[in-house]
Amino acid sequence: MRYISTRDKNRCADAPTVIKTGISPDGGLFVPESIPALGDGELYELISLDYRGRALKILQKYLTGYDVDELRLYVEKAYGTRFSSYPDIAPVVRLCDGLYSLELWHGPTCAFKDMALQLLPHLLTGALKKTGETRTAVILTATSGDTGKAALEGFRDVEGTKIVVYYPSEGVSSIQKLQMISQQGNNVAVCGIEGNFDDAQNGVKAIFTDPAMIKALSDRGFFLSSANSINWGRLAPQIVYYISAYCDLVKCGQLRLGDKVNFVVPTGNFGNILAGYYAARMGLPVHKLICASNRNNVLTDFIQSGRYDRNRPFYATASPSMDILVSSNLERMLFDVLNRDDNALKGLMDALKTEGRYRIGAGALRRLRGQFDAGFADEDATMAAISGVFTRYGYLCDTHTAVAFSVCDDYRQRTKDGTPAVVVSTASPYKFAKSVLSALSEAPVEGKDDFEIMDELSRVSRTRPPQALYSLKKSAPRFTHVCGRRQLGSFLLNFLG
Ligand SMILES: *Cc1c(COP(=O)(O)O)cnc(C)c1O
């Protein structure tokens, strides 16, 4: 299995190189040269395996530069008892016949990023060994909330790595902040920034592009790396849970092997749903992938009209991990709908950069709509879905998942498509407890602290908060440092010693 760049098909690399470099030097993203097939017989064999067994079989097809024993070890490290759902890892919950929730939030940070970020560090350290790298990798991440914590948990105490996370000190929720500043591990550091997320991101970019800094680090035996969502090492692990969910539904008799399903995916950067697309291309019986957006509905418009236009207002919503106007992973899908024409793709990406918009032709749009449908939920619809799903099925979901339930409902009414639907659930409702509680109850939430709100949500819903969140109540802050926007580099050097 080789990988090629979306902006230059002649640029090839193997899986370890792709995972080590992240982005292609021409600015493109690496994609598999051809999508490996999953035959009916193979799918049948996966049904009797547990999540780890399924992961190993599927990852082996994509990560051919790693040997099987190595991958097995990584999969065991990633998908073990750090998941409260172990050995299920990504359980499928039945709401009624034909409607299911695929829960991706039983990992250490209670959100879906764990699915990839628990495995990526091992793939990365394996890649470093293979490519003869002897320096320590320093992962730098700017975060608006979920990614930072998931990266910290993933890289915590992983040999040959250190990780530094910067967050806007007033720009993340209080629970997200608590999660980060109490982080455990001997190779981690966390730093607040006086400023917003853009300031944090620009500060990190400045470090990456500062030759003096790169030299100073290299002299001390370090090099910089990132763990962002365009890295193939984050996408490959996500393909697994689509296939695993299908296997579970066959295993418990909700589907017959070969029956089609729809997946409804709450989408921001287009990484999660893209993994579903690769699963479908491998041969998983998927009818439609339904892209669910919040009020920032740039993808809904694109999938309906073929016109992508980021020139629009940005809204801060109750589903913040989907507040995105440029979905970086969409490029991989565009490459396919343009029949892998790298020049045409480069033209669109240039137009996006200079004008903030582009348009695809009728043929490409037809291919896109062959596999995808799309919809969005505004803030009222999101809140209504939380209470509607709870009232109808007794199922508690977070704000991101609620966007998907709302879009699923709209889609079924609009199309009359009765294909069984799996809603992809991306966060624990307790991670966004304030919004979830106010959707369910009239009780005032203002003035209450996070743990009082969790208690109240627990009472109203008769569910229990995940230990990983509730135990933060007793945690001691470790990283209280807040620095100015020009001091990210000195914080880093200070941490590395
Ligand atoms: C990151 C995230 C998403 C969006 O996933 P993409 O891969 O960026 O589309 C949705 N929900 C939650 C809770 C997330 O953390």
Coordinates of C-alpha atoms and ligand atoms in Angstrom, one line a residue:
M1 CA 0.0 0.0 0.0
R2 CA 1.4 3.3 -1.1
Y3 CA 0.1 6.8 -0.5
I4 CA 0.0 9.7 -3.0
S5 CA -0.5 13.5 -2.5
T6 CA -3.8 15.0 -3.6
R7 CA -1.9 17.9 -5.2
D8 CA 0.7 15.8 -7.0
K9 CA -0.1 12.2 -7.8
N10 CA 3.6 11.5 -8.6
R11 CA 4.6 12.1 -5.1
C12 CA 4.5 8.7 -3.3
A13 CA 5.3 7.6 0.2
D14 CA 4.8 4.6 2.5
A15 CA 2.6 4.6 5.6
P16 CA 5.3 5.3 8.2
T17 CA 6.6 8.3 6.2
V18 CA 3.1 9.6 5.7
I19 CA 2.4 9.4 9.4
K20 CA 5.7 11.0 10.3
T21 CA 5.3 14.0 7.9
G22 CA 1.6 14.6 8.3
I23 CA 1.1 16.9 5.4
S24 CA 2.7 16.5 1.9
P25 CA 5.5 19.0 1.1
D26 CA 3.4 20.3 -1.8
G27 CA 0.6 21.3 0.6
G28 CA -1.6 18.3 -0.4
L29 CA -2.9 15.5 1.8
F30 CA -1.8 11.9 1.5
V31 CA -4.4 9.4 0.4
P32 CA -4.1 5.6 -0.3
E33 CA -3.1 5.0 -3.9
S34 CA -6.0 2.5 -4.1
I35 CA -8.6 1.6 -1.6
P36 CA -8.2 -2.0 -0.2
A37 CA -11.3 -4.2 -0.6
L38 CA -13.2 -5.9 2.2
G39 CA -14.8 -8.9 0.7
D40 CA -18.1 -10.4 2.0
G41 CA -16.2 -13.4 3.4
E42 CA -13.7 -11.1 5.2
L43 CA -16.6 -9.0 6.7
Y44 CA -18.2 -12.2 7.9
E45 CA -15.0 -13.2 9.6
L46 CA -14.7 -9.9 11.4
I47 CA -18.1 -10.5 13.1
S48 CA -16.8 -13.0 15.5
L49 CA -13.8 -10.9 16.5
D50 CA -13.7 -8.3 19.3
Y51 CA -12.9 -4.6 18.6
R52 CA -9.1 -5.1 18.8
G53 CA -9.2 -8.1 16.4
R54 CA -11.3 -6.1 13.9
A55 CA -9.0 -3.1 14.2
L56 CA -5.9 -5.2 13.5
K57 CA -7.4 -6.8 10.4
I58 CA -8.5 -3.5 9.0
L59 CA -5.4 -1.5 9.9
Q60 CA -3.2 -4.2 8.4
K61 CA -4.7 -3.4 5.0
Y62 CA -3.7 0.3 5.2
L63 CA -0.5 0.3 7.3
T64 CA 1.6 -2.1 5.3
G65 CA 4.9 -0.5 6.4
Y66 CA 4.3 -1.9 9.9
D67 CA 4.5 -5.6 10.7
V68 CA 1.6 -7.5 12.2
D69 CA 3.1 -8.0 15.7
E70 CA 3.9 -4.4 15.9
L71 CA 0.4 -3.3 15.0
R72 CA -1.1 -5.9 17.4
L73 CA 0.9 -4.4 20.2
Y74 CA -0.2 -0.8 19.3
V75 CA -3.8 -1.8 19.1
E76 CA -3.6 -3.5 22.5
K77 CA -2.1 -0.4 24.0
A78 CA -4.6 1.9 22.5
Y79 CA -7.9 0.0 22.9
G80 CA -7.6 -1.4 26.5
T81 CA -9.0 -0.6 29.9
R82 CA -8.5 3.2 29.4
F83 CA -11.8 2.8 27.6
S84 CA -14.6 2.5 30.2
S85 CA -16.5 0.4 27.7
Y86 CA -13.6 -2.2 27.3
P87 CA -13.7 -4.6 25.5
D88 CA -16.4 -3.1 23.4
I89 CA -14.6 0.2 22.8
A90 CA -17.2 1.6 20.4
P91 CA -20.5 0.2 21.5
V92 CA -23.7 0.4 19.4
V93 CA -26.9 1.2 21.3
R94 CA -30.3 0.4 19.9
L95 CA -32.9 3.2 20.3
C96 CA -35.5 1.3 18.3
D97 CA -35.5 -1.1 15.3
G98 CA -33.7 0.9 12.5
L99 CA -32.2 3.6 14.7
Y100 CA -28.9 3.2 16.6
S101 CA -26.2 5.3 18.3
L102 CA -22.6 4.4 17.8
E103 CA -20.9 5.7 21.0
L104 CA -17.4 6.9 20.4
W105 CA -16.9 8.6 23.7
H106 CA -15.9 5.9 26.2
G107 CA -12.2 6.8 26.0
P108 CA -10.2 8.8 28.7
T109 CA -11.4 12.2 27.6
C110 CA -15.1 11.3 26.9
A111 CA -15.1 12.5 23.3
F112 CA -14.5 10.8 19.9
K113 CA -11.0 12.2 19.3
D114 CA -9.7 9.4 21.6
M115 CA -10.6 6.8 19.0
A116 CA -7.7 8.1 16.9
L117 CA -5.4 9.8 19.4
Q118 CA -5.0 6.8 21.6
L119 CA -3.4 4.9 18.6
L120 CA -1.6 7.7 16.7
P121 CA 1.3 8.2 19.2
H122 CA 2.2 4.5 18.8
L123 CA 2.0 4.7 15.0
L124 CA 4.2 7.8 15.2
T125 CA 6.9 6.4 17.5
G126 CA 7.0 3.3 15.3
A127 CA 7.4 5.4 12.2
L128 CA 10.3 7.4 13.9
K129 CA 12.2 4.2 14.6
K130 CA 11.7 3.0 11.1
T131 CA 12.9 6.2 9.5
G132 CA 16.0 6.3 11.7
E133 CA 15.0 9.3 13.7
T134 CA 16.9 9.5 17.0
R135 CA 15.7 12.8 18.3
T136 CA 12.7 13.1 20.6
A137 CA 9.5 14.3 19.0
V138 CA 7.9 17.3 20.5
I139 CA 4.2 17.5 19.7
L140 CA 2.8 21.1 19.7
T141 CA -0.9 21.6 19.7
A142 CA -3.1 24.7 19.9
T143 CA -6.6 23.7 21.0
S144 CA -10.0 25.2 21.3
G145 CA -11.1 22.4 23.7
D146 CA -11.4 18.7 22.8
T147 CA -8.3 18.0 20.7
G148 CA -5.8 19.2 23.3
K149 CA -7.0 17.0 26.1
A150 CA -7.2 14.0 23.7
A151 CA -3.7 14.6 22.4
L152 CA -2.4 14.9 26.0
E153 CA -4.0 11.6 27.0
G154 CA -2.7 9.9 23.9
F155 CA 0.9 11.0 24.2
R156 CA 1.1 10.8 28.0
D157 CA 4.2 8.8 28.9
V158 CA 4.7 7.5 25.4
E159 CA 8.4 6.9 25.0
G160 CA 10.3 9.1 22.6
T161 CA 7.8 11.9 22.7
K162 CA 6.9 15.1 24.6
I163 CA 3.8 17.1 24.2
V164 CA 2.9 20.8 24.9
V165 CA -0.6 22.1 24.6
Y166 CA -1.6 25.8 24.4
Y167 CA -5.1 26.9 25.0
P168 CA -6.8 30.3 25.0
S169 CA -7.1 30.9 28.8
E170 CA -10.6 32.4 28.6
G171 CA -11.7 30.5 25.4
V172 CA -12.5 26.9 26.6
S173 CA -15.2 25.6 28.9
S174 CA -14.4 25.3 32.6
I175 CA -14.5 21.5 32.4
Q176 CA -12.2 21.4 29.4
K177 CA -9.8 23.7 31.2
L178 CA -9.9 21.5 34.3
Q179 CA -9.3 18.4 32.2
M180 CA -6.1 20.0 30.7
I181 CA -4.6 21.7 33.7
S182 CA -4.8 18.6 35.8
Q183 CA -3.2 16.4 33.2
Q184 CA -1.0 13.6 34.5
G185 CA 2.2 12.2 32.8
N186 CA 5.9 12.9 32.9
N187 CA 6.3 14.2 29.3
V188 CA 3.4 16.7 29.2
A189 CA 3.0 20.5 29.6
V190 CA 0.0 22.8 29.3
C191 CA 0.0 26.5 29.0
G192 CA -2.8 29.1 28.8
I193 CA -2.5 32.0 26.4
E194 CA -3.7 35.6 26.9
G195 CA -5.8 35.7 23.8
N196 CA -8.2 33.6 21.7
F197 CA -7.8 30.4 19.8
D198 CA -6.4 32.1 16.7
D199 CA -3.7 33.7 18.9
A200 CA -2.8 30.3 20.2
Q201 CA -2.8 28.7 16.8
N202 CA -0.7 31.6 15.3
G203 CA 1.7 31.3 18.2
V204 CA 2.2 27.6 17.5
K205 CA 2.6 28.2 13.7
A206 CA 5.3 30.9 14.5
I207 CA 7.3 28.3 16.4
F208 CA 7.0 25.8 13.6
T209 CA 8.4 28.3 11.1
D210 CA 11.1 29.9 13.2
P211 CA 14.5 28.6 11.9
A212 CA 16.3 29.8 15.1
M213 CA 13.8 27.8 17.3
I214 CA 14.1 24.7 15.1
K215 CA 17.9 24.8 15.4
A216 CA 17.8 25.4 19.1
L217 CA 15.6 22.4 19.5
S218 CA 17.6 20.2 17.2
D219 CA 20.8 21.1 19.1
R220 CA 19.1 19.8 22.2
G221 CA 18.0 16.6 20.5
F222 CA 14.3 17.5 19.7
F223 CA 12.3 18.0 16.6
L224 CA 8.7 19.4 16.2
S225 CA 5.7 17.4 15.1
S226 CA 2.0 17.8 15.2
A227 CA -1.0 15.5 15.7
N228 CA -3.6 17.3 13.7
S229 CA -6.6 15.8 12.0
I230 CA -5.2 15.7 8.5
N231 CA -2.6 13.1 9.6
W232 CA -3.4 9.8 8.0
G233 CA -2.6 8.2 11.3
R234 CA -5.7 9.8 12.7
L235 CA -7.9 8.8 9.8
A236 CA -7.1 5.1 9.5
P237 CA -8.1 4.2 13.1
Q238 CA -11.5 5.8 12.4
I239 CA -12.4 3.5 9.6
V240 CA -12.4 0.7 12.1
Y241 CA -15.5 1.7 14.0
Y242 CA -17.7 2.0 11.0
I243 CA -17.0 -1.6 10.1
S244 CA -17.1 -2.7 13.7
A245 CA -20.6 -1.1 14.2
Y246 CA -21.9 -2.9 11.1
C247 CA -20.5 -6.2 12.5
D248 CA -22.2 -5.6 15.8
L249 CA -25.5 -5.0 14.2
V250 CA -25.3 -8.2 12.2
K251 CA -24.1 -10.1 15.3
C252 CA -27.1 -9.1 17.4
G253 CA -29.6 -9.8 14.6
Q254 CA -30.5 -6.2 13.7
L255 CA -29.1 -6.6 10.2
R256 CA -28.5 -9.4 7.8
L257 CA -25.0 -9.5 6.3
G258 CA -25.3 -7.4 3.1
D259 CA -28.2 -5.2 4.2
K260 CA -27.4 -1.5 3.7
V261 CA -27.2 1.1 6.5
N262 CA -26.9 4.9 6.6
F263 CA -24.5 6.7 8.9
V264 CA -25.4 10.2 10.2
V265 CA -22.2 12.0 11.2
P266 CA -21.9 15.3 13.2
T267 CA -19.2 17.0 11.1
G268 CA -16.6 19.7 11.6
N269 CA -13.3 19.1 9.9
F270 CA -14.8 16.2 7.8
G271 CA -12.4 13.7 9.3
N272 CA -14.9 11.4 11.0
I273 CA -17.3 11.2 8.0
L274 CA -14.4 10.7 5.6
A275 CA -13.4 7.6 7.4
G276 CA -17.0 6.3 6.8
Y277 CA -16.5 7.1 3.2
Y278 CA -13.4 4.9 3.0
A279 CA -15.2 2.1 4.8
A280 CA -18.0 2.3 2.2
R281 CA -15.4 2.3 -0.6
M282 CA -13.9 -0.8 0.9
G283 CA -17.2 -2.5 0.3
L284 CA -19.1 -2.0 3.6
P285 CA -22.8 -2.0 2.7
V286 CA -23.5 1.7 3.2
H287 CA -26.3 3.4 1.4
K288 CA -25.8 7.1 2.4
L289 CA -23.4 9.0 4.6
I290 CA -25.3 11.9 5.9
C291 CA -23.3 15.0 6.8
A292 CA -24.8 16.8 9.8
S293 CA -23.7 20.4 10.5
N294 CA -24.7 23.0 13.1
R295 CA -25.6 26.6 12.2
N296 CA -22.2 26.9 10.5
N297 CA -23.6 25.0 7.6
V298 CA -21.0 25.5 4.9
L299 CA -20.9 21.8 4.1
T300 CA -24.7 21.5 3.8
D301 CA -24.7 24.2 1.2
F302 CA -21.7 22.5 -0.6
I303 CA -23.2 19.0 -0.8
Q304 CA -26.5 20.5 -1.9
S305 CA -25.2 22.9 -4.5
G306 CA -21.6 22.1 -5.4
R307 CA -20.6 25.6 -4.3
Y308 CA -18.2 25.9 -1.3
D309 CA -18.2 29.4 0.2
R310 CA -16.5 30.3 3.4
N311 CA -17.4 34.0 3.2
R312 CA -20.1 33.9 5.7
P313 CA -20.6 34.8 9.4
F314 CA -19.1 32.5 12.0
Y315 CA -21.3 31.4 14.8
A316 CA -20.3 30.1 18.3
T317 CA -22.8 27.3 19.0
A318 CA -23.6 24.8 21.7
S319 CA -21.7 22.2 19.6
P320 CA -18.3 24.0 19.5
S321 CA -16.3 21.2 18.0
M322 CA -18.3 21.6 14.8
D323 CA -17.8 25.4 14.6
I324 CA -15.6 25.3 11.5
L325 CA -15.8 27.1 8.1
V326 CA -12.9 25.4 6.3
S327 CA -13.1 21.6 6.6
S328 CA -9.5 20.5 5.9
N329 CA -10.2 16.8 5.3
L330 CA -12.8 17.6 2.6
E331 CA -9.8 17.8 0.2
R332 CA -9.4 14.0 0.2
M333 CA -13.0 13.5 -0.8
L334 CA -12.8 16.1 -3.5
F335 CA -9.8 14.4 -5.0
D336 CA -12.0 11.3 -5.5
V337 CA -15.1 13.1 -6.9
L338 CA -12.8 14.9 -9.4
N339 CA -11.7 11.4 -10.5
R340 CA -8.3 12.0 -8.9
D341 CA -7.4 14.9 -11.1
D342 CA -4.6 16.6 -9.0
N343 CA -4.4 19.7 -11.2
A344 CA -8.1 20.4 -11.0
L345 CA -8.0 19.9 -7.2
K346 CA -5.1 22.3 -6.9
G347 CA -7.1 24.9 -8.8
L348 CA -10.0 24.6 -6.3
M349 CA -7.7 24.8 -3.3
D350 CA -6.0 27.9 -4.7
A351 CA -9.4 29.5 -5.3
L352 CA -10.3 28.6 -1.7
K353 CA -7.2 30.3 -0.5
T354 CA -7.5 33.5 -2.5
E355 CA -11.3 34.0 -2.8
G356 CA -12.6 31.8 0.0
R357 CA -14.8 29.9 -2.5
Y358 CA -14.9 27.4 -5.3
R359 CA -17.4 25.4 -7.3
I360 CA -17.3 21.8 -8.7
G361 CA -18.9 20.7 -12.0
A362 CA -22.1 18.7 -12.5
G363 CA -20.4 15.4 -12.9
A364 CA -18.4 15.8 -9.7
L365 CA -21.5 16.9 -7.9
R366 CA -23.4 13.9 -9.1
R367 CA -20.6 11.6 -7.8
L368 CA -20.6 13.4 -4.5
R369 CA -24.3 13.1 -4.0
G370 CA -24.3 9.5 -5.0
Q371 CA -22.7 8.7 -1.6
F372 CA -23.5 11.8 0.6
D373 CA -26.6 13.6 1.8
A374 CA -26.5 16.6 4.1
G375 CA -28.5 18.8 6.5
F376 CA -28.0 21.1 9.4
A377 CA -29.6 21.9 12.8
D378 CA -29.7 25.4 14.2
E379 CA -29.5 26.0 18.0
D380 CA -33.2 25.5 18.6
A381 CA -33.4 22.3 16.6
T382 CA -30.3 21.0 18.5
M383 CA -32.0 21.6 21.9
A384 CA -35.2 20.1 20.7
A385 CA -33.4 17.0 19.5
I386 CA -31.8 16.5 23.0
S387 CA -35.2 16.5 24.7
G388 CA -37.0 14.7 21.8
V389 CA -34.6 11.8 21.8
F390 CA -34.7 11.6 25.6
T391 CA -38.5 11.6 25.7
R392 CA -39.0 9.2 22.8
Y393 CA -36.2 6.7 23.6
G394 CA -34.9 7.5 27.1
Y395 CA -31.6 8.1 25.4
L396 CA -29.4 11.0 26.6
C397 CA -27.1 12.6 24.0
D398 CA -24.7 15.5 23.9
T399 CA -25.1 18.6 21.7
H400 CA -23.0 17.4 18.8
T401 CA -24.8 14.1 18.6
A402 CA -28.1 16.0 18.9
V403 CA -27.3 17.8 15.7
A404 CA -27.0 14.4 14.0
F405 CA -30.3 13.2 15.4
S406 CA -32.0 16.3 14.2
V407 CA -30.6 15.9 10.7
C408 CA -31.4 12.2 10.7
D409 CA -35.1 13.0 11.4
D410 CA -35.2 15.7 8.7
Y411 CA -33.6 13.4 6.2
R412 CA -36.1 10.6 6.8
Q413 CA -39.0 13.0 6.5
R414 CA -37.7 14.6 3.3
T415 CA -36.6 11.4 1.5
K416 CA -38.8 8.7 3.0
D417 CA -35.7 6.6 3.0
G418 CA -36.3 3.7 5.5
T419 CA -32.7 2.4 5.5
P420 CA -31.6 1.6 9.1
A421 CA -29.6 4.6 10.4
V422 CA -26.6 4.7 12.7
V423 CA -26.2 8.1 14.4
V424 CA -22.5 8.6 15.2
S425 CA -22.3 9.9 18.8
T426 CA -19.2 11.9 19.4
A427 CA -19.2 13.1 23.0
S428 CA -20.5 12.2 26.4
P429 CA -23.6 14.3 27.3
Y430 CA -21.7 15.1 30.6
K431 CA -19.0 16.9 28.7
F432 CA -21.6 19.5 27.6
A433 CA -23.8 19.1 30.7
K434 CA -24.9 22.7 31.0
S435 CA -26.5 22.8 27.5
V436 CA -27.9 19.2 27.8
L437 CA -29.5 20.0 31.2
S438 CA -31.0 23.2 30.0
A439 CA -32.6 21.3 27.1
L440 CA -34.2 18.8 29.5
S441 CA -35.2 20.9 32.5
E442 CA -36.4 24.3 33.5
A443 CA -34.1 24.3 36.5
P444 CA -31.8 27.3 36.4
V445 CA -28.2 26.5 35.5
E446 CA -26.6 29.9 35.9
G447 CA -24.4 30.2 39.0
K448 CA -24.1 26.5 39.5
D449 CA -20.6 24.9 39.1
D450 CA -19.9 22.0 36.7
F451 CA -20.3 19.3 39.3
E452 CA -23.6 20.6 40.6
I453 CA -24.8 20.6 37.0
M454 CA -23.6 17.0 36.5
D455 CA -25.4 16.0 39.7
E456 CA -28.6 17.6 38.4
L457 CA -28.3 16.1 35.0
S458 CA -27.7 12.7 36.6
R459 CA -30.9 13.1 38.7
V460 CA -33.0 14.3 35.8
S461 CA -31.8 11.6 33.3
R462 CA -31.2 8.7 35.7
T463 CA -27.7 8.2 34.2
R464 CA -24.3 8.5 35.8
P465 CA -21.5 10.9 34.8
P466 CA -18.3 9.2 33.5
Q467 CA -15.7 8.8 36.3
A468 CA -13.1 10.5 34.1
L469 CA -15.2 13.7 34.3
Y470 CA -16.7 13.5 37.7
S471 CA -13.3 12.8 39.4
L472 CA -12.0 16.2 38.2
K473 CA -13.9 17.5 41.2
K474 CA -11.1 16.2 43.4
S475 CA -8.2 16.9 41.0
A476 CA -5.4 19.2 41.8
P477 CA -4.3 21.7 39.1
R478 CA -0.8 21.1 37.9
F479 CA -0.4 23.6 35.0
T480 CA -1.6 27.0 36.0
H481 CA 0.8 29.0 33.9
V482 CA -0.7 31.6 31.5
C483 CA 1.6 33.5 29.1
G484 CA 1.4 36.3 26.7
R485 CA 1.0 35.6 23.0
R486 CA 4.7 36.1 22.3
Q487 CA 5.9 33.9 25.0
L488 CA 5.0 30.5 23.7
G489 CA 8.5 29.7 22.6
S490 CA 10.1 30.6 25.9
F491 CA 7.6 28.4 27.7
L492 CA 8.5 25.5 25.4
L493 CA 12.3 25.9 25.9
N494 CA 11.8 26.2 29.6
F495 CA 9.8 23.0 29.7
L496 CA 12.4 21.1 27.6
G497 CA 15.2 22.4 29.9
Ligands
LIG1 C1 -14.0 16.8 16.6 C2 -15.4 16.6 16.9 C3 -16.4 16.6 15.9 C4 -16.1 16.8 14.5 O1 -15.4 15.8 13.9 P1 -14.6 16.0 12.5 O2 -13.8 14.8 12.3 O3 -13.8 17.3 12.7 O4 -15.7 16.2 11.5 C5 -17.7 16.3 16.3 N1 -18.0 16.1 17.6 C6 -17.1 16.2 18.6 C7 -17.5 16.0 20.0 C8 -15.8 16.4 18.3 O5 -14.8 16.5 19.3

